[in-house]
Amino acid sequence: MKQIGMDKKIEKKKWSQKKLYYIAGAAFFILVSFFVLKTLNRKIYKVDGAKISVKEVIEGDFQDMILIDGDIEPINLVLVNTLEGGTVDEIFIEDGIMIEKGTPLLRLSNPAVTLGYMNQETAIIEQINNLRNLRLSLEKEQRNLAETLIDSENKLAEVERSFKVDSVLFSKDVIARNDFVDMKESYKYQQKKRDFMNKNVRKSEVDNKIQIQQINQSIGMMQRNLNLIHDNIEKMLVRAPVSGMLSSFDPVIGESYMRNQTVAKIDVQAGFKIKGQVDEYYLSSVKPGQLARFSFDGNLIELKVKKVLPEVVNRRFEVELIFVDKAPKDITIGQSVQVRLELSKAQKSLMIPRGSYFQSSGGQYVYVLRDNGEASKRYIKLGSQNPSYYQVLEGLSEGDKFISSSYDDFKNYETIKIKSKN
């Protein structure tokens, strides 16, 4: 019989020489990297003591505050705007002086607007004259009716006297019956005529009175419209709305202004405020009532936040601060000051002075000095900050000394050897 199957020899695959080179190279790179890192960790960077700055960790009253650049402004500033558009025709006053309410500042010229007002004025005056003529006509009619009534009453009185005489004569058979009857009929006619005229005059008097009242109301309304037109024409003359110090007033003859365009500002001399710009980062931290200070002529002047304007423009928002006490005598509008705004009350805390080390380490670590002339990297945790200090939350103790100058040259080293300044 034939052997159906037989065992096969399994050959082991050998790695190629190229693959072995790759593996060896990778292992060598890992080994070298590990060696370099260990060497760097053990390596000490030497720095000249004269080229570094050293500060000390202190404990004191820490207060979270920020610096604000502000400008002195009047606390009550009134804008002077044009009421009509036009070109400057006359200038009556100069900038920078005290003025009274109603003082003319400038006159604008706008022929199209003026012509429109004049046409309206002419039309209204014509309507007023027509209504006045109608009123005169009604009044004349009323007088004529009254005169007619008087004539009728006089005629009735004459006929009445004649009738009484004829009645006596007829009773004595002095006059004929026909003459008496004619006189009696004439008397009755004059009575009816007088009664009719009296009723007609009274009704006409009531009707004319109502109509004249309506005419007077219409004339009054048109007169008010005429006054408004006169006021609109007067709007071409720009006047001071309040008394105070005139500023930002620099018009030029022939210069054009639109309606409601600002031509000047008036400081009503009610005091001063400071308007400052704050980074949007602090928008949720700045509140009305917070205190602030700035130095002026060697004195510390106290302020408080009056208003926070939350609209952010170019990553900044505005605050208005007012003086707690009276403003310094020599302070002037437009003057720039640097204000320290207090965001919190003072509290006991560890603090380290600000320095260029922060830009190098991001506030994550500092190099703390040891007694052997070395400084070692120590990781820390900082809290709030103010223009002078950072608040220390973890990693440092009072009295620790650290390098406060830049770490850019040695930030990859764990230990720094400080060479003597001598």
Tab-separated table of C-alpha atoms in Angstrom:
chain	number	residue	atom	x	y	z
A	1	MET	CA	0.000	0.000	0.000
A	2	LYS	CA	1.004	3.539	-0.723
A	3	GLN	CA	1.462	5.929	2.117
A	4	ILE	CA	-1.354	8.422	1.760
A	5	GLY	CA	0.183	11.247	3.798
A	6	MET	CA	3.423	12.173	5.358
A	7	ASP	CA	4.604	14.840	7.799
A	8	LYS	CA	5.862	18.148	6.281
A	9	LYS	CA	8.750	20.069	7.736
A	10	ILE	CA	7.671	23.580	8.840
A	11	GLU	CA	10.327	26.159	8.099
A	12	LYS	CA	10.644	29.236	10.302
A	13	LYS	CA	10.451	32.577	8.469
A	14	LYS	CA	13.484	34.677	8.896
A	15	TRP	CA	13.260	38.458	9.388
A	16	SER	CA	14.728	40.460	6.591
A	17	GLN	CA	17.878	42.433	7.256
A	18	LYS	CA	16.065	45.704	6.378
A	19	LYS	CA	13.378	45.052	8.975
A	20	LEU	CA	15.980	44.359	11.613
A	21	TYR	CA	17.615	47.712	10.851
A	22	TYR	CA	14.299	49.509	11.409
A	23	ILE	CA	13.708	47.828	14.755
A	24	ALA	CA	17.217	48.538	15.924
A	25	GLY	CA	16.964	52.195	14.871
A	26	ALA	CA	13.686	52.708	16.745
A	27	ALA	CA	15.086	51.118	19.874
A	28	PHE	CA	18.178	53.297	19.654
A	29	PHE	CA	16.060	56.473	19.271
A	30	ILE	CA	13.929	55.607	22.315
A	31	LEU	CA	17.045	54.864	24.338
A	32	VAL	CA	18.733	58.126	23.336
A	33	SER	CA	15.563	60.173	24.035
A	34	PHE	CA	15.243	58.632	27.466
A	35	PHE	CA	18.900	59.322	28.162
A	36	VAL	CA	18.593	62.974	27.016
A	37	LEU	CA	15.519	63.583	29.137
A	38	LYS	CA	17.170	62.073	32.196
A	39	THR	CA	20.260	64.093	31.518
A	40	LEU	CA	18.258	67.317	31.190
A	41	ASN	CA	16.434	66.568	34.410
A	42	ARG	CA	19.695	66.052	36.190
A	43	LYS	CA	21.476	68.843	34.384
A	44	ILE	CA	21.815	72.112	36.249
A	45	TYR	CA	21.640	75.404	34.388
A	46	LYS	CA	24.084	78.001	35.611
A	47	VAL	CA	22.978	81.630	35.640
A	48	ASP	CA	24.765	84.811	36.656
A	49	GLY	CA	23.180	86.227	39.816
A	50	ALA	CA	23.586	89.739	38.433
A	51	LYS	CA	21.232	88.886	35.554
A	52	ILE	CA	18.249	87.747	37.608
A	53	SER	CA	15.854	89.376	40.038
A	54	VAL	CA	14.735	87.786	43.277
A	55	LYS	CA	11.509	88.526	45.178
A	56	GLU	CA	9.987	87.198	48.384
A	57	VAL	CA	6.620	85.637	49.148
A	58	ILE	CA	4.782	87.859	51.616
A	59	GLU	CA	1.547	87.720	53.561
A	60	GLY	CA	-0.587	90.835	53.625
A	61	ASP	CA	-3.881	92.462	52.734
A	62	PHE	CA	-4.602	91.389	49.178
A	63	GLN	CA	-7.207	93.267	47.183
A	64	ASP	CA	-8.421	92.317	43.717
A	65	MET	CA	-8.281	95.467	41.586
A	66	ILE	CA	-7.725	96.593	38.013
A	67	LEU	CA	-6.297	99.695	36.367
A	68	ILE	CA	-8.590	101.815	34.198
A	69	ASP	CA	-7.606	104.646	31.883
A	70	GLY	CA	-10.287	107.317	32.221
A	71	ASP	CA	-11.074	110.829	31.049
A	72	ILE	CA	-12.561	113.689	33.057
A	73	GLU	CA	-15.987	114.685	31.720
A	74	PRO	CA	-18.753	116.995	32.949
A	75	ILE	CA	-21.326	115.092	34.971
A	76	ASN	CA	-24.159	116.774	33.081
A	77	LEU	CA	-23.393	117.420	29.430
A	78	VAL	CA	-26.095	118.737	27.084
A	79	LEU	CA	-25.830	118.246	23.330
A	80	VAL	CA	-26.875	121.116	21.058
A	81	ASN	CA	-28.496	119.712	17.898
A	82	THR	CA	-29.879	121.369	14.798
A	83	LEU	CA	-33.674	121.335	14.507
A	84	GLU	CA	-33.568	121.807	10.736
A	85	GLY	CA	-30.933	121.045	8.126
A	86	GLY	CA	-29.076	123.749	6.229
A	87	THR	CA	-25.794	125.547	5.654
A	88	VAL	CA	-24.183	127.890	8.171
A	89	ASP	CA	-25.105	131.474	7.285
A	90	GLU	CA	-24.051	133.332	10.463
A	91	ILE	CA	-21.985	132.500	13.575
A	92	PHE	CA	-22.733	134.601	16.659
A	93	ILE	CA	-20.412	133.263	19.364
A	94	GLU	CA	-17.070	131.540	20.027
A	95	ASP	CA	-16.240	128.223	21.652
A	96	GLY	CA	-15.111	127.880	25.268
A	97	ILE	CA	-17.146	130.626	26.960
A	98	MET	CA	-20.003	130.715	29.476
A	99	ILE	CA	-23.383	131.294	27.828
A	100	GLU	CA	-26.975	131.795	28.983
A	101	LYS	CA	-29.994	129.760	27.961
A	102	GLY	CA	-31.433	131.057	24.683
A	103	THR	CA	-28.167	132.595	23.457
A	104	PRO	CA	-28.022	132.470	19.613
A	105	LEU	CA	-25.124	130.275	18.444
A	106	LEU	CA	-25.514	130.202	14.667
A	107	ARG	CA	-28.052	130.666	11.890
A	108	LEU	CA	-28.637	128.113	9.148
A	109	SER	CA	-29.876	128.848	5.654
A	110	ASN	CA	-32.154	126.512	3.693
A	111	PRO	CA	-34.062	128.306	0.892
A	112	ALA	CA	-36.201	125.276	0.005
A	113	VAL	CA	-37.392	124.790	3.587
A	114	THR	CA	-37.943	128.523	4.087
A	115	LEU	CA	-39.971	128.793	0.851
A	116	GLY	CA	-42.119	125.839	1.908
A	117	TYR	CA	-42.853	127.475	5.251
A	118	MET	CA	-43.658	130.798	3.559
A	119	ASN	CA	-46.137	129.113	1.182
A	120	GLN	CA	-47.832	127.411	4.125
A	121	GLU	CA	-47.917	130.706	5.981
A	122	THR	CA	-49.545	132.490	3.018
A	123	ALA	CA	-52.217	129.789	2.650
A	124	ILE	CA	-53.080	129.857	6.350
A	125	ILE	CA	-53.257	133.653	6.458
A	126	GLU	CA	-55.643	133.576	3.480
A	127	GLN	CA	-57.882	131.037	5.235
A	128	ILE	CA	-57.852	133.107	8.416
A	129	ASN	CA	-58.881	136.216	6.476
A	130	ASN	CA	-61.728	134.324	4.769
A	131	LEU	CA	-63.027	133.081	8.110
A	132	ARG	CA	-62.802	136.542	9.602
A	133	ASN	CA	-64.782	137.960	6.672
A	134	LEU	CA	-67.411	135.258	7.175
A	135	ARG	CA	-67.600	136.125	10.852
A	136	LEU	CA	-68.049	139.811	10.015
A	137	SER	CA	-70.816	138.890	7.577
A	138	LEU	CA	-72.665	136.859	10.202
A	139	GLU	CA	-72.296	139.605	12.765
A	140	LYS	CA	-73.625	142.155	10.244
A	141	GLU	CA	-76.562	139.874	9.441
A	142	GLN	CA	-77.350	139.634	13.128
A	143	ARG	CA	-77.311	143.415	13.464
A	144	ASN	CA	-79.583	143.817	10.451
A	145	LEU	CA	-82.090	141.364	11.886
A	146	ALA	CA	-81.989	143.154	15.207
A	147	GLU	CA	-82.636	146.473	13.455
A	148	THR	CA	-85.550	144.929	11.521
A	149	LEU	CA	-87.031	143.680	14.796
A	150	ILE	CA	-86.709	147.129	16.304
A	151	ASP	CA	-88.464	148.670	13.269
A	152	SER	CA	-91.222	146.085	13.562
A	153	GLU	CA	-91.705	146.824	17.253
A	154	ASN	CA	-91.822	150.573	16.544
A	155	LYS	CA	-94.397	150.062	13.788
A	156	LEU	CA	-96.451	147.864	16.122
A	157	ALA	CA	-96.361	150.562	18.796
A	158	GLU	CA	-97.589	153.201	16.328
A	159	VAL	CA	-100.422	150.979	15.079
A	160	GLU	CA	-101.332	150.062	18.638
A	161	ARG	CA	-101.709	153.727	19.577
A	162	SER	CA	-103.852	154.382	16.513
A	163	PHE	CA	-105.959	151.310	17.224
A	164	LYS	CA	-106.650	152.471	20.780
A	165	VAL	CA	-107.703	155.912	19.552
A	166	ASP	CA	-109.932	154.430	16.835
A	167	SER	CA	-111.479	152.065	19.380
A	168	VAL	CA	-112.596	155.055	21.467
A	169	LEU	CA	-113.842	156.958	18.418
A	170	PHE	CA	-115.699	153.888	17.073
A	171	SER	CA	-117.417	153.387	20.442
A	172	LYS	CA	-118.711	156.979	20.127
A	173	ASP	CA	-119.718	156.466	16.496
A	174	VAL	CA	-117.193	159.058	15.385
A	175	ILE	CA	-115.589	156.867	12.705
A	176	ALA	CA	-117.062	154.387	10.328
A	177	ARG	CA	-117.028	150.679	11.101
A	178	ASN	CA	-114.926	149.866	8.017
A	179	ASP	CA	-112.191	152.261	9.124
A	180	PHE	CA	-112.146	150.674	12.569
A	181	VAL	CA	-111.984	147.132	11.148
A	182	ASP	CA	-109.089	148.125	8.834
A	183	MET	CA	-107.181	149.560	11.785
A	184	LYS	CA	-107.889	146.446	13.862
A	185	GLU	CA	-106.586	144.149	11.085
A	186	SER	CA	-103.507	146.330	10.669
A	187	TYR	CA	-102.843	146.071	14.391
A	188	LYS	CA	-103.136	142.251	14.362
A	189	TYR	CA	-100.847	142.063	11.310
A	190	GLN	CA	-98.162	144.124	13.018
A	191	GLN	CA	-98.429	141.910	16.119
A	192	LYS	CA	-97.913	138.746	14.036
A	193	LYS	CA	-95.102	140.378	12.101
A	194	ARG	CA	-93.396	141.452	15.324
A	195	ASP	CA	-93.749	137.933	16.822
A	196	PHE	CA	-92.383	136.329	13.647
A	197	MET	CA	-89.441	138.734	13.500
A	198	ASN	CA	-88.706	138.203	17.181
A	199	LYS	CA	-88.692	134.401	16.776
A	200	ASN	CA	-86.578	134.645	13.622
A	201	VAL	CA	-84.061	136.949	15.283
A	202	ARG	CA	-83.727	134.693	18.313
A	203	LYS	CA	-83.182	131.573	16.161
A	204	SER	CA	-80.732	133.375	13.913
A	205	GLU	CA	-78.919	134.682	16.963
A	206	VAL	CA	-78.439	131.136	18.321
A	207	ASP	CA	-77.340	129.760	14.930
A	208	ASN	CA	-74.939	132.610	14.273
A	209	LYS	CA	-73.487	132.318	17.766
A	210	ILE	CA	-72.662	128.615	17.188
A	211	GLN	CA	-71.248	129.342	13.748
A	212	ILE	CA	-69.156	132.234	15.038
A	213	GLN	CA	-67.794	130.004	17.836
A	214	GLN	CA	-66.765	127.418	15.244
A	215	ILE	CA	-65.165	130.131	13.135
A	216	ASN	CA	-63.270	131.425	16.157
A	217	GLN	CA	-62.046	127.891	16.944
A	218	SER	CA	-60.885	127.416	13.353
A	219	ILE	CA	-59.118	130.770	13.398
A	220	GLY	CA	-57.464	129.834	16.708
A	221	MET	CA	-56.259	126.492	15.311
A	222	MET	CA	-54.925	128.163	12.183
A	223	GLN	CA	-53.228	130.807	14.292
A	224	ARG	CA	-51.495	128.034	16.259
A	225	ASN	CA	-50.416	126.424	12.981
A	226	LEU	CA	-49.128	129.798	11.878
A	227	ASN	CA	-47.176	130.093	15.131
A	228	LEU	CA	-45.703	126.632	14.521
A	229	ILE	CA	-44.565	127.734	11.091
A	230	HIS	CA	-42.973	130.816	12.634
A	231	ASP	CA	-41.303	128.517	15.193
A	232	ASN	CA	-40.049	126.269	12.395
A	233	ILE	CA	-38.606	129.253	10.591
A	234	GLU	CA	-37.039	130.270	13.912
A	235	LYS	CA	-35.486	126.785	14.131
A	236	MET	CA	-32.997	127.885	11.524
A	237	LEU	CA	-31.527	129.951	14.371
A	238	VAL	CA	-29.706	127.518	16.712
A	239	ARG	CA	-29.881	128.654	20.357
A	240	ALA	CA	-28.371	127.343	23.607
A	241	PRO	CA	-30.951	125.052	25.319
A	242	VAL	CA	-29.342	125.578	28.769
A	243	SER	CA	-26.841	127.829	30.498
A	244	GLY	CA	-23.263	126.611	30.904
A	245	MET	CA	-19.818	126.299	29.325
A	246	LEU	CA	-19.871	125.976	25.527
A	247	SER	CA	-17.546	123.351	24.034
A	248	SER	CA	-16.974	121.386	20.796
A	249	PHE	CA	-18.385	124.363	18.844
A	250	ASP	CA	-16.412	124.815	15.640
A	251	PRO	CA	-18.752	125.672	12.725
A	252	VAL	CA	-17.603	127.208	9.444
A	253	ILE	CA	-19.586	129.553	7.204
A	254	GLY	CA	-21.065	127.477	4.387
A	255	GLU	CA	-20.731	124.186	6.284
A	256	SER	CA	-23.747	121.887	5.911
A	257	TYR	CA	-25.598	120.308	8.815
A	258	MET	CA	-28.368	117.727	8.718
A	259	ARG	CA	-31.432	117.806	10.942
A	260	ASN	CA	-30.673	116.636	14.520
A	261	GLN	CA	-26.911	116.872	13.956
A	262	THR	CA	-24.815	117.893	16.979
A	263	VAL	CA	-23.122	121.280	16.602
A	264	ALA	CA	-21.914	121.850	20.179
A	265	LYS	CA	-21.900	120.623	23.778
A	266	ILE	CA	-22.741	122.567	26.935
A	267	ASP	CA	-21.371	121.700	30.369
A	268	VAL	CA	-23.972	122.856	32.887
A	269	GLN	CA	-21.252	123.089	35.562
A	270	ALA	CA	-22.893	120.556	37.889
A	271	GLY	CA	-19.661	118.662	38.605
A	272	PHE	CA	-17.374	116.068	37.035
A	273	LYS	CA	-17.332	112.352	36.327
A	274	ILE	CA	-14.732	109.945	34.954
A	275	LYS	CA	-15.544	107.712	32.005
A	276	GLY	CA	-13.253	104.715	31.617
A	277	GLN	CA	-12.756	101.717	29.325
A	278	VAL	CA	-12.594	98.212	30.861
A	279	ASP	CA	-11.629	94.888	29.282
A	280	GLU	CA	-14.679	92.696	28.605
A	281	TYR	CA	-13.133	89.975	30.825
A	282	TYR	CA	-14.255	91.985	33.869
A	283	LEU	CA	-17.825	92.672	32.693
A	284	SER	CA	-19.385	90.374	35.297
A	285	SER	CA	-17.102	91.674	38.064
A	286	VAL	CA	-17.706	95.435	37.791
A	287	LYS	CA	-20.793	96.645	39.684
A	288	PRO	CA	-22.282	100.062	40.572
A	289	GLY	CA	-21.154	101.216	44.019
A	290	GLN	CA	-17.652	99.703	43.855
A	291	LEU	CA	-14.912	102.020	45.095
A	292	ALA	CA	-11.968	103.302	43.088
A	293	ARG	CA	-9.060	105.681	43.594
A	294	PHE	CA	-6.619	107.772	41.592
A	295	SER	CA	-3.697	109.992	42.486
A	296	PHE	CA	-3.905	113.737	41.816
A	297	ASP	CA	-1.375	116.344	42.956
A	298	GLY	CA	0.005	113.910	45.523
A	299	ASN	CA	-3.420	113.135	47.020
A	300	LEU	CA	-5.462	109.939	46.746
A	301	ILE	CA	-8.912	110.826	45.391
A	302	GLU	CA	-11.815	108.438	46.094
A	303	LEU	CA	-14.397	107.503	43.466
A	304	LYS	CA	-17.265	105.070	43.138
A	305	VAL	CA	-18.836	103.362	40.141
A	306	LYS	CA	-22.093	105.097	39.216
A	307	LYS	CA	-22.992	103.299	36.014
A	308	VAL	CA	-21.843	100.254	34.026
A	309	LEU	CA	-22.593	100.404	30.303
A	310	PRO	CA	-22.662	96.695	29.317
A	311	GLU	CA	-22.394	97.175	25.548
A	312	VAL	CA	-19.044	95.733	24.416
A	313	VAL	CA	-17.246	97.596	21.620
A	314	ASN	CA	-13.822	96.423	20.442
A	315	ARG	CA	-13.714	93.972	23.382
A	316	ARG	CA	-14.165	96.767	25.936
A	317	PHE	CA	-17.076	98.294	27.850
A	318	GLU	CA	-17.533	101.666	29.554
A	319	VAL	CA	-17.989	102.627	33.198
A	320	GLU	CA	-18.854	105.984	34.729
A	321	LEU	CA	-17.340	106.926	38.081
A	322	ILE	CA	-18.244	109.880	40.295
A	323	PHE	CA	-16.322	111.572	43.099
A	324	VAL	CA	-17.129	110.442	46.637
A	325	ASP	CA	-16.231	113.918	47.903
A	326	LYS	CA	-15.807	117.190	46.041
A	327	ALA	CA	-13.661	117.027	42.901
A	328	PRO	CA	-10.171	118.594	43.117
A	329	LYS	CA	-10.179	122.307	42.343
A	330	ASP	CA	-7.609	122.169	39.537
A	331	ILE	CA	-9.086	119.229	37.645
A	332	THR	CA	-10.094	119.978	34.042
A	333	ILE	CA	-12.394	118.464	31.434
A	334	GLY	CA	-10.545	116.181	29.013
A	335	GLN	CA	-7.775	115.355	31.484
A	336	SER	CA	-6.705	111.678	31.500
A	337	VAL	CA	-6.212	109.769	34.750
A	338	GLN	CA	-5.365	106.188	35.736
A	339	VAL	CA	-7.905	104.744	38.152
A	340	ARG	CA	-7.526	101.719	40.450
A	341	LEU	CA	-10.910	99.995	40.585
A	342	GLU	CA	-11.436	97.702	43.601
A	343	LEU	CA	-13.207	94.468	42.678
A	344	SER	CA	-13.144	92.980	46.192
A	345	LYS	CA	-12.457	93.884	49.800
A	346	ALA	CA	-8.967	93.404	51.238
A	347	GLN	CA	-8.259	89.973	52.771
A	348	LYS	CA	-5.218	88.330	54.352
A	349	SER	CA	-3.405	86.216	51.780
A	350	LEU	CA	-0.015	85.068	50.501
A	351	MET	CA	1.172	87.251	47.626
A	352	ILE	CA	4.011	87.386	45.133
A	353	PRO	CA	4.992	90.517	43.196
A	354	ARG	CA	4.239	90.661	39.496
A	355	GLY	CA	7.143	90.101	37.120
A	356	SER	CA	8.234	88.830	33.721
A	357	TYR	CA	8.420	85.273	35.126
A	358	PHE	CA	4.668	85.053	34.621
A	359	GLN	CA	4.986	85.370	30.838
A	360	SER	CA	7.532	82.526	30.832
A	361	SER	CA	5.688	80.100	33.102
A	362	GLY	CA	2.094	81.211	32.609
A	363	GLY	CA	1.887	81.368	36.387
A	364	GLN	CA	2.173	77.566	36.606
A	365	TYR	CA	5.529	77.431	38.410
A	366	VAL	CA	8.369	79.517	39.848
A	367	TYR	CA	12.024	78.825	40.674
A	368	VAL	CA	12.359	78.855	44.465
A	369	LEU	CA	15.779	79.581	45.998
A	370	ARG	CA	17.451	77.064	48.312
A	371	ASP	CA	20.170	77.594	50.908
A	372	ASN	CA	22.822	75.949	48.707
A	373	GLY	CA	22.690	78.682	46.076
A	374	GLU	CA	20.396	76.771	43.772
A	375	ALA	CA	16.797	77.354	42.708
A	376	SER	CA	14.409	74.543	41.897
A	377	LYS	CA	11.242	74.562	39.836
A	378	ARG	CA	8.132	74.426	41.996
A	379	TYR	CA	4.590	74.212	40.671
A	380	ILE	CA	2.125	76.644	42.224
A	381	LYS	CA	-1.500	77.760	41.999
A	382	LEU	CA	-2.362	81.449	41.721
A	383	GLY	CA	-5.701	83.158	42.358
A	384	SER	CA	-6.720	86.743	41.710
A	385	GLN	CA	-4.380	89.536	40.730
A	386	ASN	CA	-4.016	93.279	40.985
A	387	PRO	CA	-1.572	95.734	39.388
A	388	SER	CA	1.150	94.828	41.936
A	389	TYR	CA	0.635	91.245	43.134
A	390	TYR	CA	-0.673	87.771	42.370
A	391	GLN	CA	-2.599	85.930	45.064
A	392	VAL	CA	-0.965	82.591	46.009
A	393	LEU	CA	-3.342	79.704	46.706
A	394	GLU	CA	-0.941	76.721	46.761
A	395	GLY	CA	2.746	75.821	46.487
A	396	LEU	CA	4.522	78.624	48.385
A	397	SER	CA	5.040	79.750	51.960
A	398	GLU	CA	5.647	83.134	53.493
A	399	GLY	CA	9.317	84.077	53.272
A	400	ASP	CA	10.100	81.883	50.240
A	401	LYS	CA	12.377	83.640	47.775
A	402	PHE	CA	11.947	83.061	44.048
A	403	ILE	CA	13.346	84.273	40.744
A	404	SER	CA	11.013	87.008	39.464
A	405	SER	CA	12.775	87.783	36.171
A	406	SER	CA	12.229	85.959	32.866
A	407	TYR	CA	12.630	82.156	32.674
A	408	ASP	CA	12.969	82.029	28.901
A	409	ASP	CA	16.635	80.888	28.998
A	410	PHE	CA	16.182	78.001	31.426
A	411	LYS	CA	12.494	77.076	31.649
A	412	ASN	CA	13.271	73.487	30.506
A	413	TYR	CA	15.527	72.886	33.524
A	414	GLU	CA	14.417	71.693	36.925
A	415	THR	CA	17.331	73.210	38.833
A	416	ILE	CA	19.194	76.507	38.462
A	417	LYS	CA	22.667	77.139	39.866
A	418	ILE	CA	23.027	80.821	40.720
A	419	LYS	CA	26.562	82.082	40.365
A	420	SER	CA	27.634	84.700	42.859
A	421	LYS	CA	27.165	88.316	41.762
A	422	ASN	CA	30.768	88.900	42.849
